[in-house]
Amino acid sequence: MKVGFIGLGTMGAYMAANLSKYLESSNHGLVVHDVRREAAEPFIAKGAAWAASPRALAEACDVVFLSLPGPKEVEAVATTADTGLLGGLKPGAAVFDLSTNAPSMVRKIAALFGEKGCHFLDAPVSGGPAGARSGRLAIWVGGDKASFDEHKVFLDAFSDQARYIGAIGAGSVAKLVHNCAGYAIQTALAEVFTMGVKGGVEPLALWEAVRTGAVGRSRTFDRLVDQFLQNKYEPPAFALKLALKDMTLATDLGRELGVPMRLSNLAYTDMVEAMGRGWEGQDSRSAMKLQIERAGVEIAVDPERIKAALERDPPTTGDPKRS
Ligand code: NAD
């Protein structure tokens, strides 16, 4: 079998690297494409074939994975006349979209693919770059169940939690629920933590204390380690502009369904404001700097002190670096 991978960025490069190890060991071939050809070079150097367009890749492959910024790019790669996947796929071929996409977009693309006897499945991932690298990664799949079953062996090559959720769009809805929860929690944490620091408690002492409480024992506060506590938002683990795309999709879905989402819209507004500050390429947690500013406090804990605190009380559930 020939397996295609399009989008070799922060997440895609790690997932494709893990997939390629499996493909090598099982005598399958890898074909790659990205608008930045340089992103594909390490794969080509290890024997992967290069495809000059998504269509050329589709002509050569039985199954294709996409890890692209968002709906606009996925639609272009999938359906653009002459160069898109749709013109090149064989009947029965399957495309798994690992990007975080809009449920309405994946349903529209899946319908077009269905007319050609092909399958388009939404398969967004969760685990951040650390999870993509280690393979501790969740994948939530929506679409044709038989295609999922047939190709699960490939998903298992770069994920320890590939799960079928339901019809096309179900994976994207699950992903938006997950990410929206994360950013609403982030907004709440920035609020209470700046209150605590302004109330006179030293940031690391405060963080070590709340981690041991009832909420803390579920390790909610561990998400503050890499960026907020250190005041370090570059390089991005997950860029603000991509996170804003996710929150736009999630709050749009809420509006579409008539669901009031008070905190989520507040989190969304902070992220829009952070974009206006020119932080689009910083990590998505940079939106928390706005609350630090509003509260009039300074939080910048020495990473060595954080490391020592984590040695005293190690993370017990999950990895604080995962997002
Ligand atoms: P990224 O910007 O690092 O990677 C995107 C890749 O797609 C780049 O290599 C880019 O050159 C390529 N690309 C863009 N347009 C293209 C096109 N038209 N044709 C071919 N290639 C194209 O982004 P990322 O952080 O790897 O995220 C990828 C997807 O995964 C996004 O949908 C994001 O929301 C989702 N995601 C990211 C994280 C994270 O922590 N970074 C976690 C979970 C999910």
Tab-separated table of C-alpha atoms and ligand atoms in Angstrom:
chain	number	residue	atom	x	y	z
A	1	MET	CA	0.000	0.000	0.000
A	2	LYS	CA	1.087	3.583	-0.629
A	3	VAL	CA	0.311	6.033	2.156
A	4	GLY	CA	0.258	9.814	1.616
A	5	PHE	CA	0.895	12.597	4.137
A	6	ILE	CA	0.217	16.280	3.432
A	7	GLY	CA	1.195	19.002	5.940
A	8	LEU	CA	4.531	18.395	7.654
A	9	GLY	CA	4.412	21.207	10.238
A	10	THR	CA	4.686	21.166	14.043
A	11	MET	CA	2.286	18.224	14.454
A	12	GLY	CA	2.451	16.631	10.999
A	13	ALA	CA	6.231	16.151	10.961
A	14	TYR	CA	6.162	14.106	14.192
A	15	MET	CA	3.093	12.070	13.186
A	16	ALA	CA	4.530	11.352	9.729
A	17	ALA	CA	7.870	10.342	11.287
A	18	ASN	CA	6.165	7.777	13.554
A	19	LEU	CA	3.980	6.577	10.683
A	20	SER	CA	7.006	6.190	8.411
A	21	LYS	CA	8.750	3.904	10.946
A	22	TYR	CA	5.735	1.591	10.825
A	23	LEU	CA	5.497	1.772	7.024
A	24	GLU	CA	9.166	0.837	6.664
A	25	SER	CA	8.758	-2.172	8.936
A	26	SER	CA	5.663	-3.379	7.051
A	27	ASN	CA	6.820	-2.733	3.479
A	28	HIS	CA	4.410	0.086	2.698
A	29	GLY	CA	5.576	3.257	0.922
A	30	LEU	CA	5.233	6.886	2.033
A	31	VAL	CA	4.475	9.804	-0.311
A	32	VAL	CA	4.682	13.372	1.056
A	33	HIS	CA	3.629	16.898	0.118
A	34	ASP	CA	3.679	20.354	1.754
A	35	VAL	CA	3.539	23.889	0.332
A	36	ARG	CA	6.979	24.282	1.935
A	37	ARG	CA	9.029	21.672	0.105
A	38	GLU	CA	11.812	22.057	2.694
A	39	ALA	CA	9.473	20.524	5.305
A	40	ALA	CA	9.422	17.340	3.210
A	41	GLU	CA	13.195	17.070	2.689
A	42	PRO	CA	13.953	14.975	5.825
A	43	PHE	CA	11.335	12.434	4.677
A	44	ILE	CA	12.592	12.373	1.088
A	45	ALA	CA	16.141	11.835	2.420
A	46	LYS	CA	14.857	8.716	4.210
A	47	GLY	CA	13.241	7.288	1.079
A	48	ALA	CA	9.760	8.862	0.908
A	49	ALA	CA	8.505	9.894	-2.527
A	50	TRP	CA	7.692	13.564	-3.194
A	51	ALA	CA	4.417	14.545	-4.866
A	52	ALA	CA	4.291	17.961	-6.546
A	53	SER	CA	0.572	18.436	-5.780
A	54	PRO	CA	-2.184	16.858	-3.666
A	55	ARG	CA	-3.620	15.409	-6.882
A	56	ALA	CA	-0.305	13.745	-7.807
A	57	LEU	CA	-0.120	12.345	-4.266
A	58	ALA	CA	-3.706	11.038	-4.502
A	59	GLU	CA	-2.956	9.295	-7.796
A	60	ALA	CA	-0.161	7.351	-6.075
A	61	CYS	CA	-1.898	6.513	-2.760
A	62	ASP	CA	-4.583	4.292	-1.255
A	63	VAL	CA	-4.861	6.224	1.993
A	64	VAL	CA	-3.974	9.853	2.745
A	65	PHE	CA	-3.451	11.845	5.964
A	66	LEU	CA	-3.761	15.643	6.191
A	67	SER	CA	-2.364	17.876	8.963
A	68	LEU	CA	-3.128	21.401	7.746
A	69	PRO	CA	-3.804	24.733	9.513
A	70	GLY	CA	-7.619	24.772	9.120
A	71	PRO	CA	-10.780	24.601	6.991
A	72	LYS	CA	-9.524	26.898	4.216
A	73	GLU	CA	-6.349	24.911	3.563
A	74	VAL	CA	-8.096	21.526	3.847
A	75	GLU	CA	-10.760	22.588	1.355
A	76	ALA	CA	-8.075	23.814	-1.076
A	77	VAL	CA	-5.996	20.622	-0.779
A	78	ALA	CA	-9.058	18.373	-1.049
A	79	THR	CA	-11.112	19.991	-3.776
A	80	THR	CA	-9.172	22.527	-5.898
A	81	ALA	CA	-9.810	21.739	-9.568
A	82	ASP	CA	-6.782	20.229	-11.373
A	83	THR	CA	-4.485	20.083	-8.296
A	84	GLY	CA	-6.745	18.817	-5.465
A	85	LEU	CA	-6.990	15.294	-4.019
A	86	LEU	CA	-10.456	14.737	-5.467
A	87	GLY	CA	-9.194	14.671	-9.065
A	88	GLY	CA	-6.617	11.966	-8.326
A	89	LEU	CA	-8.139	9.535	-5.815
A	90	LYS	CA	-9.098	5.990	-6.818
A	91	PRO	CA	-12.557	4.687	-5.805
A	92	GLY	CA	-12.358	3.167	-2.322
A	93	ALA	CA	-9.476	5.418	-1.233
A	94	ALA	CA	-9.689	7.047	2.202
A	95	VAL	CA	-8.517	10.460	3.428
A	96	PHE	CA	-8.134	11.129	7.157
A	97	ASP	CA	-8.113	14.821	8.056
A	98	LEU	CA	-6.007	15.159	11.227
A	99	SER	CA	-6.410	18.965	11.211
A	100	THR	CA	-8.823	20.730	13.538
A	101	ASN	CA	-11.584	21.584	11.090
A	102	ALA	CA	-15.188	22.853	11.039
A	103	PRO	CA	-17.880	20.135	11.210
A	104	SER	CA	-19.719	21.856	8.328
A	105	MET	CA	-16.563	21.820	6.154
A	106	VAL	CA	-15.711	18.137	6.722
A	107	ARG	CA	-19.324	17.171	5.970
A	108	LYS	CA	-19.262	19.182	2.726
A	109	ILE	CA	-15.977	17.596	1.602
A	110	ALA	CA	-17.112	14.086	2.623
A	111	ALA	CA	-20.248	14.442	0.461
A	112	LEU	CA	-18.110	15.380	-2.577
A	113	PHE	CA	-15.779	12.434	-1.927
A	114	GLY	CA	-18.755	10.102	-1.548
A	115	GLU	CA	-19.902	10.987	-5.077
A	116	LYS	CA	-16.585	9.575	-6.341
A	117	GLY	CA	-16.754	6.435	-4.208
A	118	CYS	CA	-14.030	7.703	-1.820
A	119	HIS	CA	-14.118	8.318	1.916
A	120	PHE	CA	-13.215	11.503	3.773
A	121	LEU	CA	-13.013	11.090	7.561
A	122	ASP	CA	-12.431	13.815	10.138
A	123	ALA	CA	-9.754	12.670	12.579
A	124	PRO	CA	-8.573	15.615	14.721
A	125	VAL	CA	-5.816	14.900	17.217
A	126	SER	CA	-5.057	15.954	20.785
A	127	GLY	CA	-1.766	15.745	22.649
A	128	GLY	CA	0.260	18.725	21.393
A	129	PRO	CA	3.720	18.463	19.807
A	130	ALA	CA	5.008	16.399	22.768
A	131	GLY	CA	2.230	13.837	22.238
A	132	ALA	CA	2.714	13.823	18.458
A	133	ARG	CA	6.389	13.099	19.016
A	134	SER	CA	5.956	10.377	21.653
A	135	GLY	CA	2.836	8.804	20.130
A	136	ARG	CA	0.778	9.575	23.257
A	137	LEU	CA	-1.861	11.121	21.082
A	138	ALA	CA	-5.651	10.902	20.919
A	139	ILE	CA	-7.436	10.768	17.540
A	140	TRP	CA	-11.214	11.220	17.375
A	141	VAL	CA	-12.602	9.896	14.104
A	142	GLY	CA	-15.899	10.611	12.345
A	143	GLY	CA	-17.058	9.072	9.057
A	144	ASP	CA	-17.268	5.679	7.390
A	145	LYS	CA	-16.760	3.031	10.100
A	146	ALA	CA	-15.489	0.351	7.686
A	147	SER	CA	-12.762	2.745	6.449
A	148	PHE	CA	-11.791	3.479	10.050
A	149	ASP	CA	-11.519	-0.248	10.832
A	150	GLU	CA	-9.580	-0.948	7.652
A	151	HIS	CA	-6.998	1.782	8.258
A	152	LYS	CA	-6.803	1.801	12.057
A	153	VAL	CA	-3.451	0.032	11.868
A	154	PHE	CA	-1.986	3.235	10.353
A	155	LEU	CA	-3.591	5.448	13.010
A	156	ASP	CA	-2.144	3.142	15.682
A	157	ALA	CA	1.319	3.775	14.226
A	158	PHE	CA	1.289	7.350	15.563
A	159	SER	CA	-1.421	7.337	18.251
A	160	ASP	CA	-2.138	5.339	21.422
A	161	GLN	CA	-5.804	6.424	21.500
A	162	ALA	CA	-7.474	6.260	18.076
A	163	ARG	CA	-11.214	6.115	18.617
A	164	TYR	CA	-14.257	6.004	16.362
A	165	ILE	CA	-16.796	8.622	17.547
A	166	GLY	CA	-19.613	8.523	14.946
A	167	ALA	CA	-20.703	9.922	11.579
A	168	ILE	CA	-18.658	12.478	9.640
A	169	GLY	CA	-18.236	15.664	11.738
A	170	ALA	CA	-18.374	13.828	15.093
A	171	GLY	CA	-14.586	13.906	15.504
A	172	SER	CA	-14.468	17.664	14.872
A	173	VAL	CA	-17.284	18.335	17.336
A	174	ALA	CA	-15.450	16.300	20.013
A	175	LYS	CA	-12.223	18.212	19.314
A	176	LEU	CA	-13.943	21.617	19.526
A	177	VAL	CA	-15.581	20.618	22.822
A	178	HIS	CA	-12.146	19.620	24.127
A	179	ASN	CA	-10.242	22.729	23.019
A	180	CYS	CA	-13.009	25.106	24.011
A	181	ALA	CA	-12.935	23.587	27.515
A	182	GLY	CA	-9.162	24.139	27.620
A	183	TYR	CA	-9.350	27.845	26.731
A	184	ALA	CA	-12.333	28.569	28.974
A	185	ILE	CA	-10.373	26.939	31.850
A	186	GLN	CA	-7.304	28.976	30.839
A	187	THR	CA	-9.312	32.203	31.120
A	188	ALA	CA	-10.601	31.219	34.567
A	189	LEU	CA	-7.105	30.216	35.736
A	190	ALA	CA	-5.550	33.514	34.594
A	191	GLU	CA	-8.264	35.360	36.514
A	192	VAL	CA	-7.913	33.536	39.841
A	193	PHE	CA	-4.146	33.298	39.690
A	194	THR	CA	-3.594	37.036	39.113
A	195	MET	CA	-6.005	37.689	42.008
A	196	GLY	CA	-3.855	35.439	44.210
A	197	VAL	CA	-0.588	37.123	43.191
A	198	LYS	CA	-2.096	40.600	43.659
A	199	GLY	CA	-3.339	39.363	47.022
A	200	GLY	CA	0.296	39.075	48.024
A	201	VAL	CA	1.178	35.403	47.493
A	202	GLU	CA	4.443	34.595	45.695
A	203	PRO	CA	3.559	32.902	42.351
A	204	LEU	CA	5.464	29.637	42.849
A	205	ALA	CA	4.280	29.269	46.473
A	206	LEU	CA	0.702	29.874	45.311
A	207	TRP	CA	1.017	27.376	42.479
A	208	GLU	CA	2.552	24.699	44.714
A	209	ALA	CA	-0.250	25.216	47.258
A	210	VAL	CA	-3.212	25.049	44.867
A	211	ARG	CA	-1.794	21.994	43.131
A	212	THR	CA	-2.260	20.010	46.318
A	213	GLY	CA	-5.940	20.965	46.798
A	214	ALA	CA	-8.947	19.052	45.514
A	215	VAL	CA	-8.963	20.711	42.054
A	216	GLY	CA	-5.161	20.693	41.995
A	217	ARG	CA	-4.922	16.964	42.536
A	218	SER	CA	-6.545	16.454	39.145
A	219	ARG	CA	-3.505	18.434	37.927
A	220	THR	CA	-5.569	21.256	36.367
A	221	PHE	CA	-2.877	23.734	37.406
A	222	ASP	CA	-0.072	21.876	35.639
A	223	ARG	CA	-1.112	23.619	32.429
A	224	LEU	CA	0.481	26.793	33.894
A	225	VAL	CA	4.007	25.321	33.939
A	226	ASP	CA	5.459	25.905	30.487
A	227	GLN	CA	4.220	29.381	29.612
A	228	PHE	CA	2.237	31.369	32.204
A	229	LEU	CA	4.433	30.755	35.272
A	230	GLN	CA	7.633	31.347	33.322
A	231	ASN	CA	6.285	34.294	31.280
A	232	LYS	CA	7.612	32.474	28.197
A	233	TYR	CA	5.382	32.279	25.145
A	234	GLU	CA	7.917	31.567	22.408
A	235	PRO	CA	8.528	29.317	20.564
A	236	PRO	CA	4.844	28.335	20.325
A	237	ALA	CA	3.764	24.780	21.133
A	238	PHE	CA	0.400	25.724	19.609
A	239	ALA	CA	0.264	29.095	17.859
A	240	LEU	CA	-2.315	31.663	19.011
A	241	LYS	CA	-3.622	32.115	15.460
A	242	LEU	CA	-4.456	28.377	15.227
A	243	ALA	CA	-6.035	28.338	18.692
A	244	LEU	CA	-8.168	31.344	17.755
A	245	LYS	CA	-9.293	29.408	14.678
A	246	ASP	CA	-10.400	26.564	17.005
A	247	MET	CA	-12.244	28.940	19.359
A	248	THR	CA	-13.917	30.672	16.409
A	249	LEU	CA	-15.121	27.272	15.153
A	250	ALA	CA	-16.306	26.270	18.641
A	251	THR	CA	-18.173	29.487	19.455
A	252	ASP	CA	-19.636	29.565	15.908
A	253	LEU	CA	-20.927	26.036	16.509
A	254	GLY	CA	-22.497	27.223	19.774
A	255	ARG	CA	-24.261	30.045	17.902
A	256	GLU	CA	-25.310	27.680	15.109
A	257	LEU	CA	-26.843	25.306	17.690
A	258	GLY	CA	-28.339	28.071	19.878
A	259	VAL	CA	-26.160	27.189	22.887
A	260	PRO	CA	-25.160	30.137	25.119
A	261	MET	CA	-21.399	29.930	25.848
A	262	ARG	CA	-20.545	32.783	28.202
A	263	LEU	CA	-17.034	31.892	29.380
A	264	SER	CA	-15.988	30.497	26.011
A	265	ASN	CA	-16.919	33.760	24.270
A	266	LEU	CA	-14.945	35.661	26.897
A	267	ALA	CA	-11.933	33.436	26.209
A	268	TYR	CA	-12.459	33.979	22.465
A	269	THR	CA	-12.526	37.786	22.935
A	270	ASP	CA	-9.258	37.724	24.901
A	271	MET	CA	-7.660	35.701	22.098
A	272	VAL	CA	-8.856	38.217	19.479
A	273	GLU	CA	-7.363	41.022	21.614
A	274	ALA	CA	-4.085	39.111	21.914
A	275	MET	CA	-3.984	38.775	18.100
A	276	GLY	CA	-4.427	42.564	17.916
A	277	ARG	CA	-1.303	42.931	20.060
A	278	GLY	CA	0.652	41.135	17.340
A	279	TRP	CA	1.060	37.873	19.270
A	280	GLU	CA	-0.406	35.602	16.561
A	281	GLY	CA	2.842	33.617	16.222
A	282	GLN	CA	3.323	33.258	19.995
A	283	ASP	CA	1.919	30.351	21.952
A	284	SER	CA	-1.851	30.395	22.427
A	285	ARG	CA	-1.381	30.885	26.205
A	286	SER	CA	-0.084	34.403	25.398
A	287	ALA	CA	-3.699	35.579	25.770
A	288	MET	CA	-3.127	35.109	29.529
A	289	LYS	CA	-0.719	38.085	29.430
A	290	LEU	CA	-3.727	40.372	28.992
A	291	GLN	CA	-5.081	39.326	32.379
A	292	ILE	CA	-1.632	39.760	33.963
A	293	GLU	CA	-1.661	43.300	32.566
A	294	ARG	CA	-5.240	44.007	33.686
A	295	ALA	CA	-4.436	42.817	37.193
A	296	GLY	CA	-1.252	44.901	37.289
A	297	VAL	CA	0.970	42.055	38.510
A	298	GLU	CA	4.189	40.481	37.327
A	299	ILE	CA	4.599	36.715	37.043
A	300	ALA	CA	7.930	35.305	35.848
A	301	VAL	CA	9.170	32.336	37.872
A	302	ASP	CA	12.716	31.058	37.271
A	303	PRO	CA	12.416	27.746	35.326
A	304	GLU	CA	14.952	26.129	37.684
A	305	ARG	CA	12.652	26.821	40.654
A	306	ILE	CA	9.721	25.288	38.740
A	307	LYS	CA	11.840	22.248	37.940
A	308	ALA	CA	12.704	21.844	41.610
A	309	ALA	CA	9.010	22.192	42.572
A	310	LEU	CA	8.078	19.478	40.051
A	311	GLU	CA	10.753	17.216	41.498
A	312	ARG	CA	9.271	17.751	44.968
A	313	ASP	CA	5.745	17.007	43.705
A	314	PRO	CA	5.859	15.293	40.309
A	315	PRO	CA	2.920	15.315	37.915
A	316	THR	CA	0.826	12.238	38.720
A	317	THR	CA	-1.847	12.181	36.044
A	318	GLY	CA	-0.780	12.960	32.522
A	319	ASP	CA	2.092	15.009	31.262
A	320	PRO	CA	2.030	18.784	31.945
A	321	LYS	CA	3.570	19.370	28.531
A	322	ARG	CA	0.561	17.898	26.725
A	323	SER	CA	-2.123	20.251	25.408
B	1	NAD	P1	1.658	24.178	11.387
B	1	NAD	O1	1.310	25.511	10.827
B	1	NAD	O2	2.959	23.998	12.111
B	1	NAD	O3	1.624	23.055	10.198
B	1	NAD	C1	0.798	23.148	9.068
B	1	NAD	C2	1.568	22.621	7.861
B	1	NAD	O4	0.700	22.657	6.713
B	1	NAD	C3	2.795	23.457	7.493
B	1	NAD	O5	3.901	22.620	7.267
B	1	NAD	C4	2.378	24.195	6.213
B	1	NAD	O6	3.470	24.482	5.351
B	1	NAD	C5	1.424	23.192	5.602
B	1	NAD	N1	0.446	23.783	4.675
B	1	NAD	C6	-0.289	24.911	4.850
B	1	NAD	N2	-1.103	25.095	3.797
B	1	NAD	C7	-0.874	24.076	2.936
B	1	NAD	C8	-1.413	23.712	1.658
B	1	NAD	N3	-2.349	24.451	1.066
B	1	NAD	N4	-0.914	22.590	1.064
B	1	NAD	C9	0.044	21.829	1.652
B	1	NAD	N5	0.583	22.126	2.853
B	1	NAD	C10	0.122	23.228	3.481
B	1	NAD	O7	0.435	23.774	12.327
B	1	NAD	P2	0.370	22.638	13.484
B	1	NAD	O8	0.579	23.294	14.812
B	1	NAD	O9	1.183	21.463	13.060
B	1	NAD	O10	-1.184	22.262	13.401
B	1	NAD	C11	-1.709	21.471	12.324
B	1	NAD	C12	-3.178	21.149	12.636
B	1	NAD	O11	-3.250	20.392	13.862
B	1	NAD	C13	-4.040	22.401	12.862
B	1	NAD	O12	-5.325	22.163	12.321
B	1	NAD	C14	-4.092	22.550	14.385
B	1	NAD	O13	-5.268	23.228	14.817
B	1	NAD	C15	-4.076	21.078	14.807
B	1	NAD	N6	-3.498	20.811	16.149
B	1	NAD	C16	-2.359	21.446	16.588
B	1	NAD	C17	-1.839	21.151	17.859
B	1	NAD	C18	-0.597	21.835	18.399
B	1	NAD	O14	-0.394	21.778	19.642
B	1	NAD	N7	0.254	22.430	17.577
B	1	NAD	C19	-2.484	20.203	18.672
B	1	NAD	C20	-3.610	19.527	18.180
B	1	NAD	C21	-4.114	19.845	16.915
